[in-house]
């Protein structure tokens, strides 16, 4: 991970605003099985870190895994981090 853990957790990549999500939780996890990134559809392999978000929406359980690379790209594109210009 290129940035502090809190940057990934506070990235706002999903942009939840008006949606009614109850019991919302998010954390950086080391994957114990493969998952598909909900942003780029890349396979997140066993042992890789990912952002896992879960909760309830419209009475249904929702889970989302996002690869670290997608969050880093979002942080950079949204201007939340300063890029070193070489």
Tab-separated table of N, CA and C in Angstrom:
chain	number	residue	atom	x	y	z
A	1	UNK	N	0.850	-1.179	0.000
A	1	UNK	CA	0.000	0.000	0.000
A	1	UNK	C	0.894	1.240	0.000
A	2	UNK	N	0.567	2.172	-0.889
A	2	UNK	CA	1.369	3.382	-1.041
A	2	UNK	C	1.048	4.444	0.003
A	3	UNK	N	-0.141	4.400	0.582
A	3	UNK	CA	-0.595	5.459	1.475
A	3	UNK	C	-0.995	4.883	2.833
A	4	UNK	N	-1.240	5.779	3.789
A	4	UNK	CA	-1.695	5.356	5.112
A	4	UNK	C	-3.029	4.626	4.997
A	5	UNK	N	-3.215	3.666	5.866
A	5	UNK	CA	-4.444	2.864	5.881
A	5	UNK	C	-5.693	3.746	5.940
A	6	UNK	N	-5.639	4.809	6.729
A	6	UNK	CA	-6.798	5.695	6.880
A	6	UNK	C	-7.191	6.358	5.558
A	7	UNK	N	-6.224	6.600	4.687
A	7	UNK	CA	-6.529	7.198	3.381
A	7	UNK	C	-7.449	6.284	2.576
A	8	UNK	N	-7.204	4.991	2.643
A	8	UNK	CA	-8.020	4.022	1.909
A	8	UNK	C	-9.428	3.960	2.502
A	9	UNK	N	-9.504	3.989	3.830
A	9	UNK	CA	-10.800	3.906	4.495
A	9	UNK	C	-11.635	5.170	4.285
A	10	UNK	N	-10.969	6.314	4.178
A	10	UNK	CA	-11.670	7.591	4.037
A	10	UNK	C	-11.751	8.075	2.591
A	11	UNK	N	-11.440	7.212	1.637
A	11	UNK	CA	-11.338	7.626	0.234
A	11	UNK	C	-12.660	8.085	-0.374
A	12	UNK	N	-13.783	7.553	0.087
A	12	UNK	CA	-15.075	7.901	-0.499
A	12	UNK	C	-15.266	7.339	-1.890
A	13	UNK	N	-14.581	6.252	-2.190
A	13	UNK	CA	-14.616	5.680	-3.541
A	13	UNK	C	-16.025	5.260	-3.962
A	14	UNK	N	-16.853	4.833	-3.027
A	14	UNK	CA	-18.203	4.389	-3.385
A	14	UNK	C	-19.196	5.536	-3.439
A	15	UNK	N	-18.859	6.661	-2.846
A	15	UNK	CA	-19.704	7.839	-2.924
A	15	UNK	C	-21.074	7.678	-2.301
A	16	UNK	N	-21.168	6.908	-1.230
A	16	UNK	CA	-22.466	6.735	-0.582
A	16	UNK	C	-22.956	8.080	-0.083
A	17	UNK	N	-24.179	8.383	-0.403
A	17	UNK	CA	-24.757	9.632	0.042
A	17	UNK	C	-26.211	9.429	0.385
A	18	UNK	N	-27.025	9.303	-0.647
A	18	UNK	CA	-28.461	9.178	-0.443
A	18	UNK	C	-28.898	7.751	-0.143
A	19	UNK	N	-28.045	6.776	-0.438
A	19	UNK	CA	-28.427	5.393	-0.214
A	19	UNK	C	-28.607	5.137	1.277
A	20	UNK	N	-29.566	4.308	1.594
A	20	UNK	CA	-29.832	3.965	2.985
A	20	UNK	C	-29.105	2.668	3.308
A	21	UNK	N	-27.907	2.783	3.836
A	21	UNK	CA	-27.110	1.615	4.196
A	21	UNK	C	-27.024	1.568	5.709
A	22	UNK	N	-27.533	0.497	6.283
A	22	UNK	CA	-27.456	0.356	7.732
A	22	UNK	C	-26.353	-0.628	8.095
A	23	UNK	N	-25.845	-0.483	9.290
A	23	UNK	CA	-24.760	-1.341	9.797
A	23	UNK	C	-23.558	-1.334	8.848
A	24	UNK	N	-23.272	-0.177	8.265
A	24	UNK	CA	-22.167	-0.048	7.304
A	24	UNK	C	-20.833	-0.229	8.015
A	25	UNK	N	-20.002	-1.115	7.467
A	25	UNK	CA	-18.663	-1.357	7.997
A	25	UNK	C	-17.687	-1.382	6.836
A	26	UNK	N	-16.481	-0.903	7.089
A	26	UNK	CA	-15.434	-0.995	6.086
A	26	UNK	C	-14.105	-1.209	6.786
A	27	UNK	N	-13.280	-2.032	6.151
A	27	UNK	CA	-11.956	-2.277	6.705
A	27	UNK	C	-11.046	-2.817	5.617
A	28	UNK	N	-9.757	-2.640	5.846
A	28	UNK	CA	-8.754	-3.216	4.966
A	28	UNK	C	-8.527	-4.641	5.442
A	29	UNK	N	-8.645	-5.587	4.527
A	29	UNK	CA	-8.484	-7.001	4.876
A	29	UNK	C	-7.406	-7.635	4.007
A	30	UNK	N	-6.809	-8.688	4.526
A	30	UNK	CA	-5.938	-9.545	3.724
A	30	UNK	C	-6.819	-10.714	3.314
A	31	UNK	N	-7.041	-10.886	2.039
A	31	UNK	CA	-8.013	-11.858	1.538
A	31	UNK	C	-7.585	-13.296	1.817
A	32	UNK	N	-8.529	-14.058	2.347
A	32	UNK	CA	-8.299	-15.482	2.610
A	32	UNK	C	-8.806	-16.348	1.470
A	33	UNK	N	-9.545	-15.731	0.553
A	33	UNK	CA	-9.973	-16.413	-0.671
A	33	UNK	C	-10.031	-15.358	-1.764
A	34	UNK	N	-10.168	-15.785	-2.992
A	34	UNK	CA	-10.208	-14.820	-4.090
A	34	UNK	C	-11.543	-14.074	-4.102
A	35	UNK	N	-11.487	-12.830	-4.535
A	35	UNK	CA	-12.669	-11.982	-4.677
A	35	UNK	C	-12.527	-11.209	-5.975
A	36	UNK	N	-13.622	-10.691	-6.459
A	36	UNK	CA	-13.599	-9.843	-7.644
A	36	UNK	C	-13.722	-8.394	-7.208
A	37	UNK	N	-12.845	-7.548	-7.712
A	37	UNK	CA	-12.914	-6.121	-7.414
A	37	UNK	C	-14.196	-5.561	-8.030
A	38	UNK	N	-14.975	-4.858	-7.228
A	38	UNK	CA	-16.246	-4.325	-7.730
A	38	UNK	C	-16.050	-3.109	-8.632
A	39	UNK	N	-14.833	-2.595	-8.709
A	39	UNK	CA	-14.564	-1.441	-9.557
A	39	UNK	C	-14.004	-1.846	-10.918
A	40	UNK	N	-12.960	-2.686	-10.924
A	40	UNK	CA	-12.302	-3.041	-12.194
A	40	UNK	C	-12.536	-4.494	-12.610
A	41	UNK	N	-13.202	-5.265	-11.759
A	41	UNK	CA	-13.505	-6.682	-12.006
A	41	UNK	C	-12.277	-7.586	-12.034
A	42	UNK	N	-11.129	-7.066	-11.613
A	42	UNK	CA	-9.912	-7.867	-11.523
A	42	UNK	C	-10.046	-8.845	-10.353
A	43	UNK	N	-9.407	-9.997	-10.482
A	43	UNK	CA	-9.399	-10.953	-9.379
A	43	UNK	C	-8.438	-10.473	-8.300
A	44	UNK	N	-8.937	-10.402	-7.071
A	44	UNK	CA	-8.093	-10.092	-5.920
A	44	UNK	C	-7.660	-11.440	-5.361
A	45	UNK	N	-6.376	-11.682	-5.376
A	45	UNK	CA	-5.848	-13.005	-5.028
A	45	UNK	C	-5.711	-13.200	-3.524
A	46	UNK	N	-5.628	-14.461	-3.126
A	46	UNK	CA	-5.390	-14.819	-1.730
A	46	UNK	C	-4.112	-14.130	-1.264
A	47	UNK	N	-4.182	-13.506	-0.092
A	47	UNK	CA	-3.026	-12.831	0.486
A	47	UNK	C	-2.907	-11.362	0.129
A	48	UNK	N	-3.657	-10.903	-0.881
A	48	UNK	CA	-3.618	-9.490	-1.248
A	48	UNK	C	-4.544	-8.688	-0.340
A	49	UNK	N	-4.201	-7.421	-0.126
A	49	UNK	CA	-5.053	-6.525	0.644
A	49	UNK	C	-6.171	-5.988	-0.235
A	50	UNK	N	-7.305	-5.697	0.389
A	50	UNK	CA	-8.446	-5.114	-0.312
A	50	UNK	C	-9.284	-4.339	0.696
A	51	UNK	N	-10.092	-3.417	0.198
A	51	UNK	CA	-11.065	-2.730	1.032
A	51	UNK	C	-12.348	-3.550	0.997
A	52	UNK	N	-12.830	-3.966	2.164
A	52	UNK	CA	-14.082	-4.719	2.243
A	52	UNK	C	-15.120	-3.834	2.911
A	53	UNK	N	-16.240	-3.644	2.236
A	53	UNK	CA	-17.357	-2.896	2.804
A	53	UNK	C	-18.564	-3.808	2.862
A	54	UNK	N	-19.299	-3.694	3.960
A	54	UNK	CA	-20.490	-4.523	4.126
A	54	UNK	C	-21.563	-3.727	4.853
A	55	UNK	N	-22.785	-4.216	4.754
A	55	UNK	CA	-23.904	-3.588	5.426
A	55	UNK	C	-25.210	-4.143	4.883
A	56	UNK	N	-26.285	-3.420	5.155
A	56	UNK	CA	-27.610	-3.810	4.690
A	56	UNK	C	-28.204	-2.668	3.880
A	57	UNK	N	-28.729	-2.999	2.697
A	57	UNK	CA	-29.392	-2.023	1.843
A	57	UNK	C	-30.705	-2.635	1.385
A	58	UNK	N	-31.785	-1.935	1.607
A	58	UNK	CA	-33.119	-2.421	1.249
A	58	UNK	C	-33.383	-3.794	1.854
A	59	UNK	N	-32.902	-4.019	3.071
A	59	UNK	CA	-33.129	-5.279	3.767
A	59	UNK	C	-32.253	-6.428	3.313
A	60	UNK	N	-31.349	-6.176	2.391
A	60	UNK	CA	-30.462	-7.215	1.858
A	60	UNK	C	-29.026	-6.966	2.311
A	61	UNK	N	-28.296	-8.056	2.530
A	61	UNK	CA	-26.878	-7.954	2.860
A	61	UNK	C	-26.113	-7.540	1.609
A	62	UNK	N	-25.227	-6.568	1.747
A	62	UNK	CA	-24.370	-6.157	0.636
A	62	UNK	C	-22.909	-6.257	1.066
A	63	UNK	N	-22.078	-6.739	0.166
A	63	UNK	CA	-20.639	-6.850	0.372
A	63	UNK	C	-19.947	-6.341	-0.872
A	64	UNK	N	-18.851	-5.647	-0.689
A	64	UNK	CA	-18.060	-5.184	-1.830
A	64	UNK	C	-16.586	-5.254	-1.469
A	65	UNK	N	-15.797	-5.752	-2.405
A	65	UNK	CA	-14.345	-5.777	-2.260
A	65	UNK	C	-13.767	-4.899	-3.356
A	66	UNK	N	-12.827	-4.050	-2.987
A	66	UNK	CA	-12.158	-3.184	-3.955
A	66	UNK	C	-10.661	-3.378	-3.813
A	67	UNK	N	-9.988	-3.589	-4.941
A	67	UNK	CA	-8.538	-3.794	-4.892
A	67	UNK	C	-7.834	-2.489	-4.514
A	68	UNK	N	-6.685	-2.628	-3.923
A	68	UNK	CA	-5.908	-1.481	-3.469
A	68	UNK	C	-5.533	-0.571	-4.640
A	69	UNK	N	-5.234	-1.160	-5.791
A	69	UNK	CA	-4.847	-0.361	-6.959
A	69	UNK	C	-5.964	0.588	-7.386
A	70	UNK	N	-7.211	0.125	-7.340
A	70	UNK	CA	-8.337	0.989	-7.715
A	70	UNK	C	-8.490	2.146	-6.735
A	71	UNK	N	-8.295	1.879	-5.462
A	71	UNK	CA	-8.420	2.947	-4.467
A	71	UNK	C	-7.286	3.954	-4.639
A	72	UNK	N	-6.072	3.463	-4.889
A	72	UNK	CA	-4.942	4.368	-5.104
A	72	UNK	C	-5.182	5.252	-6.324
A	73	UNK	N	-5.708	4.664	-7.389
A	73	UNK	CA	-6.024	5.437	-8.592
A	73	UNK	C	-7.071	6.498	-8.281
A	74	UNK	N	-8.099	6.127	-7.508
A	74	UNK	CA	-9.151	7.070	-7.122
A	74	UNK	C	-8.578	8.204	-6.276
A	75	UNK	N	-7.724	7.869	-5.303
A	75	UNK	CA	-7.120	8.890	-4.448
A	75	UNK	C	-6.330	9.898	-5.282
A	76	UNK	N	-5.613	9.404	-6.269
A	76	UNK	CA	-4.792	10.267	-7.122
A	76	UNK	C	-5.652	11.100	-8.072
A	77	UNK	N	-6.640	10.472	-8.715
A	77	UNK	CA	-7.494	11.191	-9.667
A	77	UNK	C	-8.384	12.220	-8.987
A	78	UNK	N	-8.812	11.935	-7.760
A	78	UNK	CA	-9.706	12.851	-7.051
A	78	UNK	C	-8.941	13.951	-6.320
A	79	UNK	N	-7.603	13.925	-6.395
A	79	UNK	CA	-6.794	14.971	-5.778
A	79	UNK	C	-6.640	14.850	-4.275
A	80	UNK	N	-6.928	13.687	-3.728
A	80	UNK	CA	-6.816	13.497	-2.284
A	80	UNK	C	-5.374	13.284	-1.828
A	81	UNK	N	-4.486	12.994	-2.771
A	81	UNK	CA	-3.059	12.859	-2.469
A	81	UNK	C	-2.286	13.667	-3.508
A	82	UNK	N	-1.119	14.130	-3.098
A	82	UNK	CA	-0.263	14.853	-4.032
A	82	UNK	C	0.679	13.872	-4.693
A	83	UNK	N	0.784	13.974	-5.999
A	83	UNK	CA	1.667	13.094	-6.753
A	83	UNK	C	3.036	13.739	-6.887
A	84	UNK	N	4.070	12.918	-6.763
A	84	UNK	CA	5.432	13.394	-6.993
A	84	UNK	C	5.630	13.544	-8.489
A	85	UNK	N	6.005	14.716	-8.914
A	85	UNK	CA	6.257	14.935	-10.337
A	85	UNK	C	7.732	14.720	-10.593
A	86	UNK	N	8.020	13.773	-11.474
A	86	UNK	CA	9.417	13.442	-11.751
A	86	UNK	C	9.870	14.028	-13.047
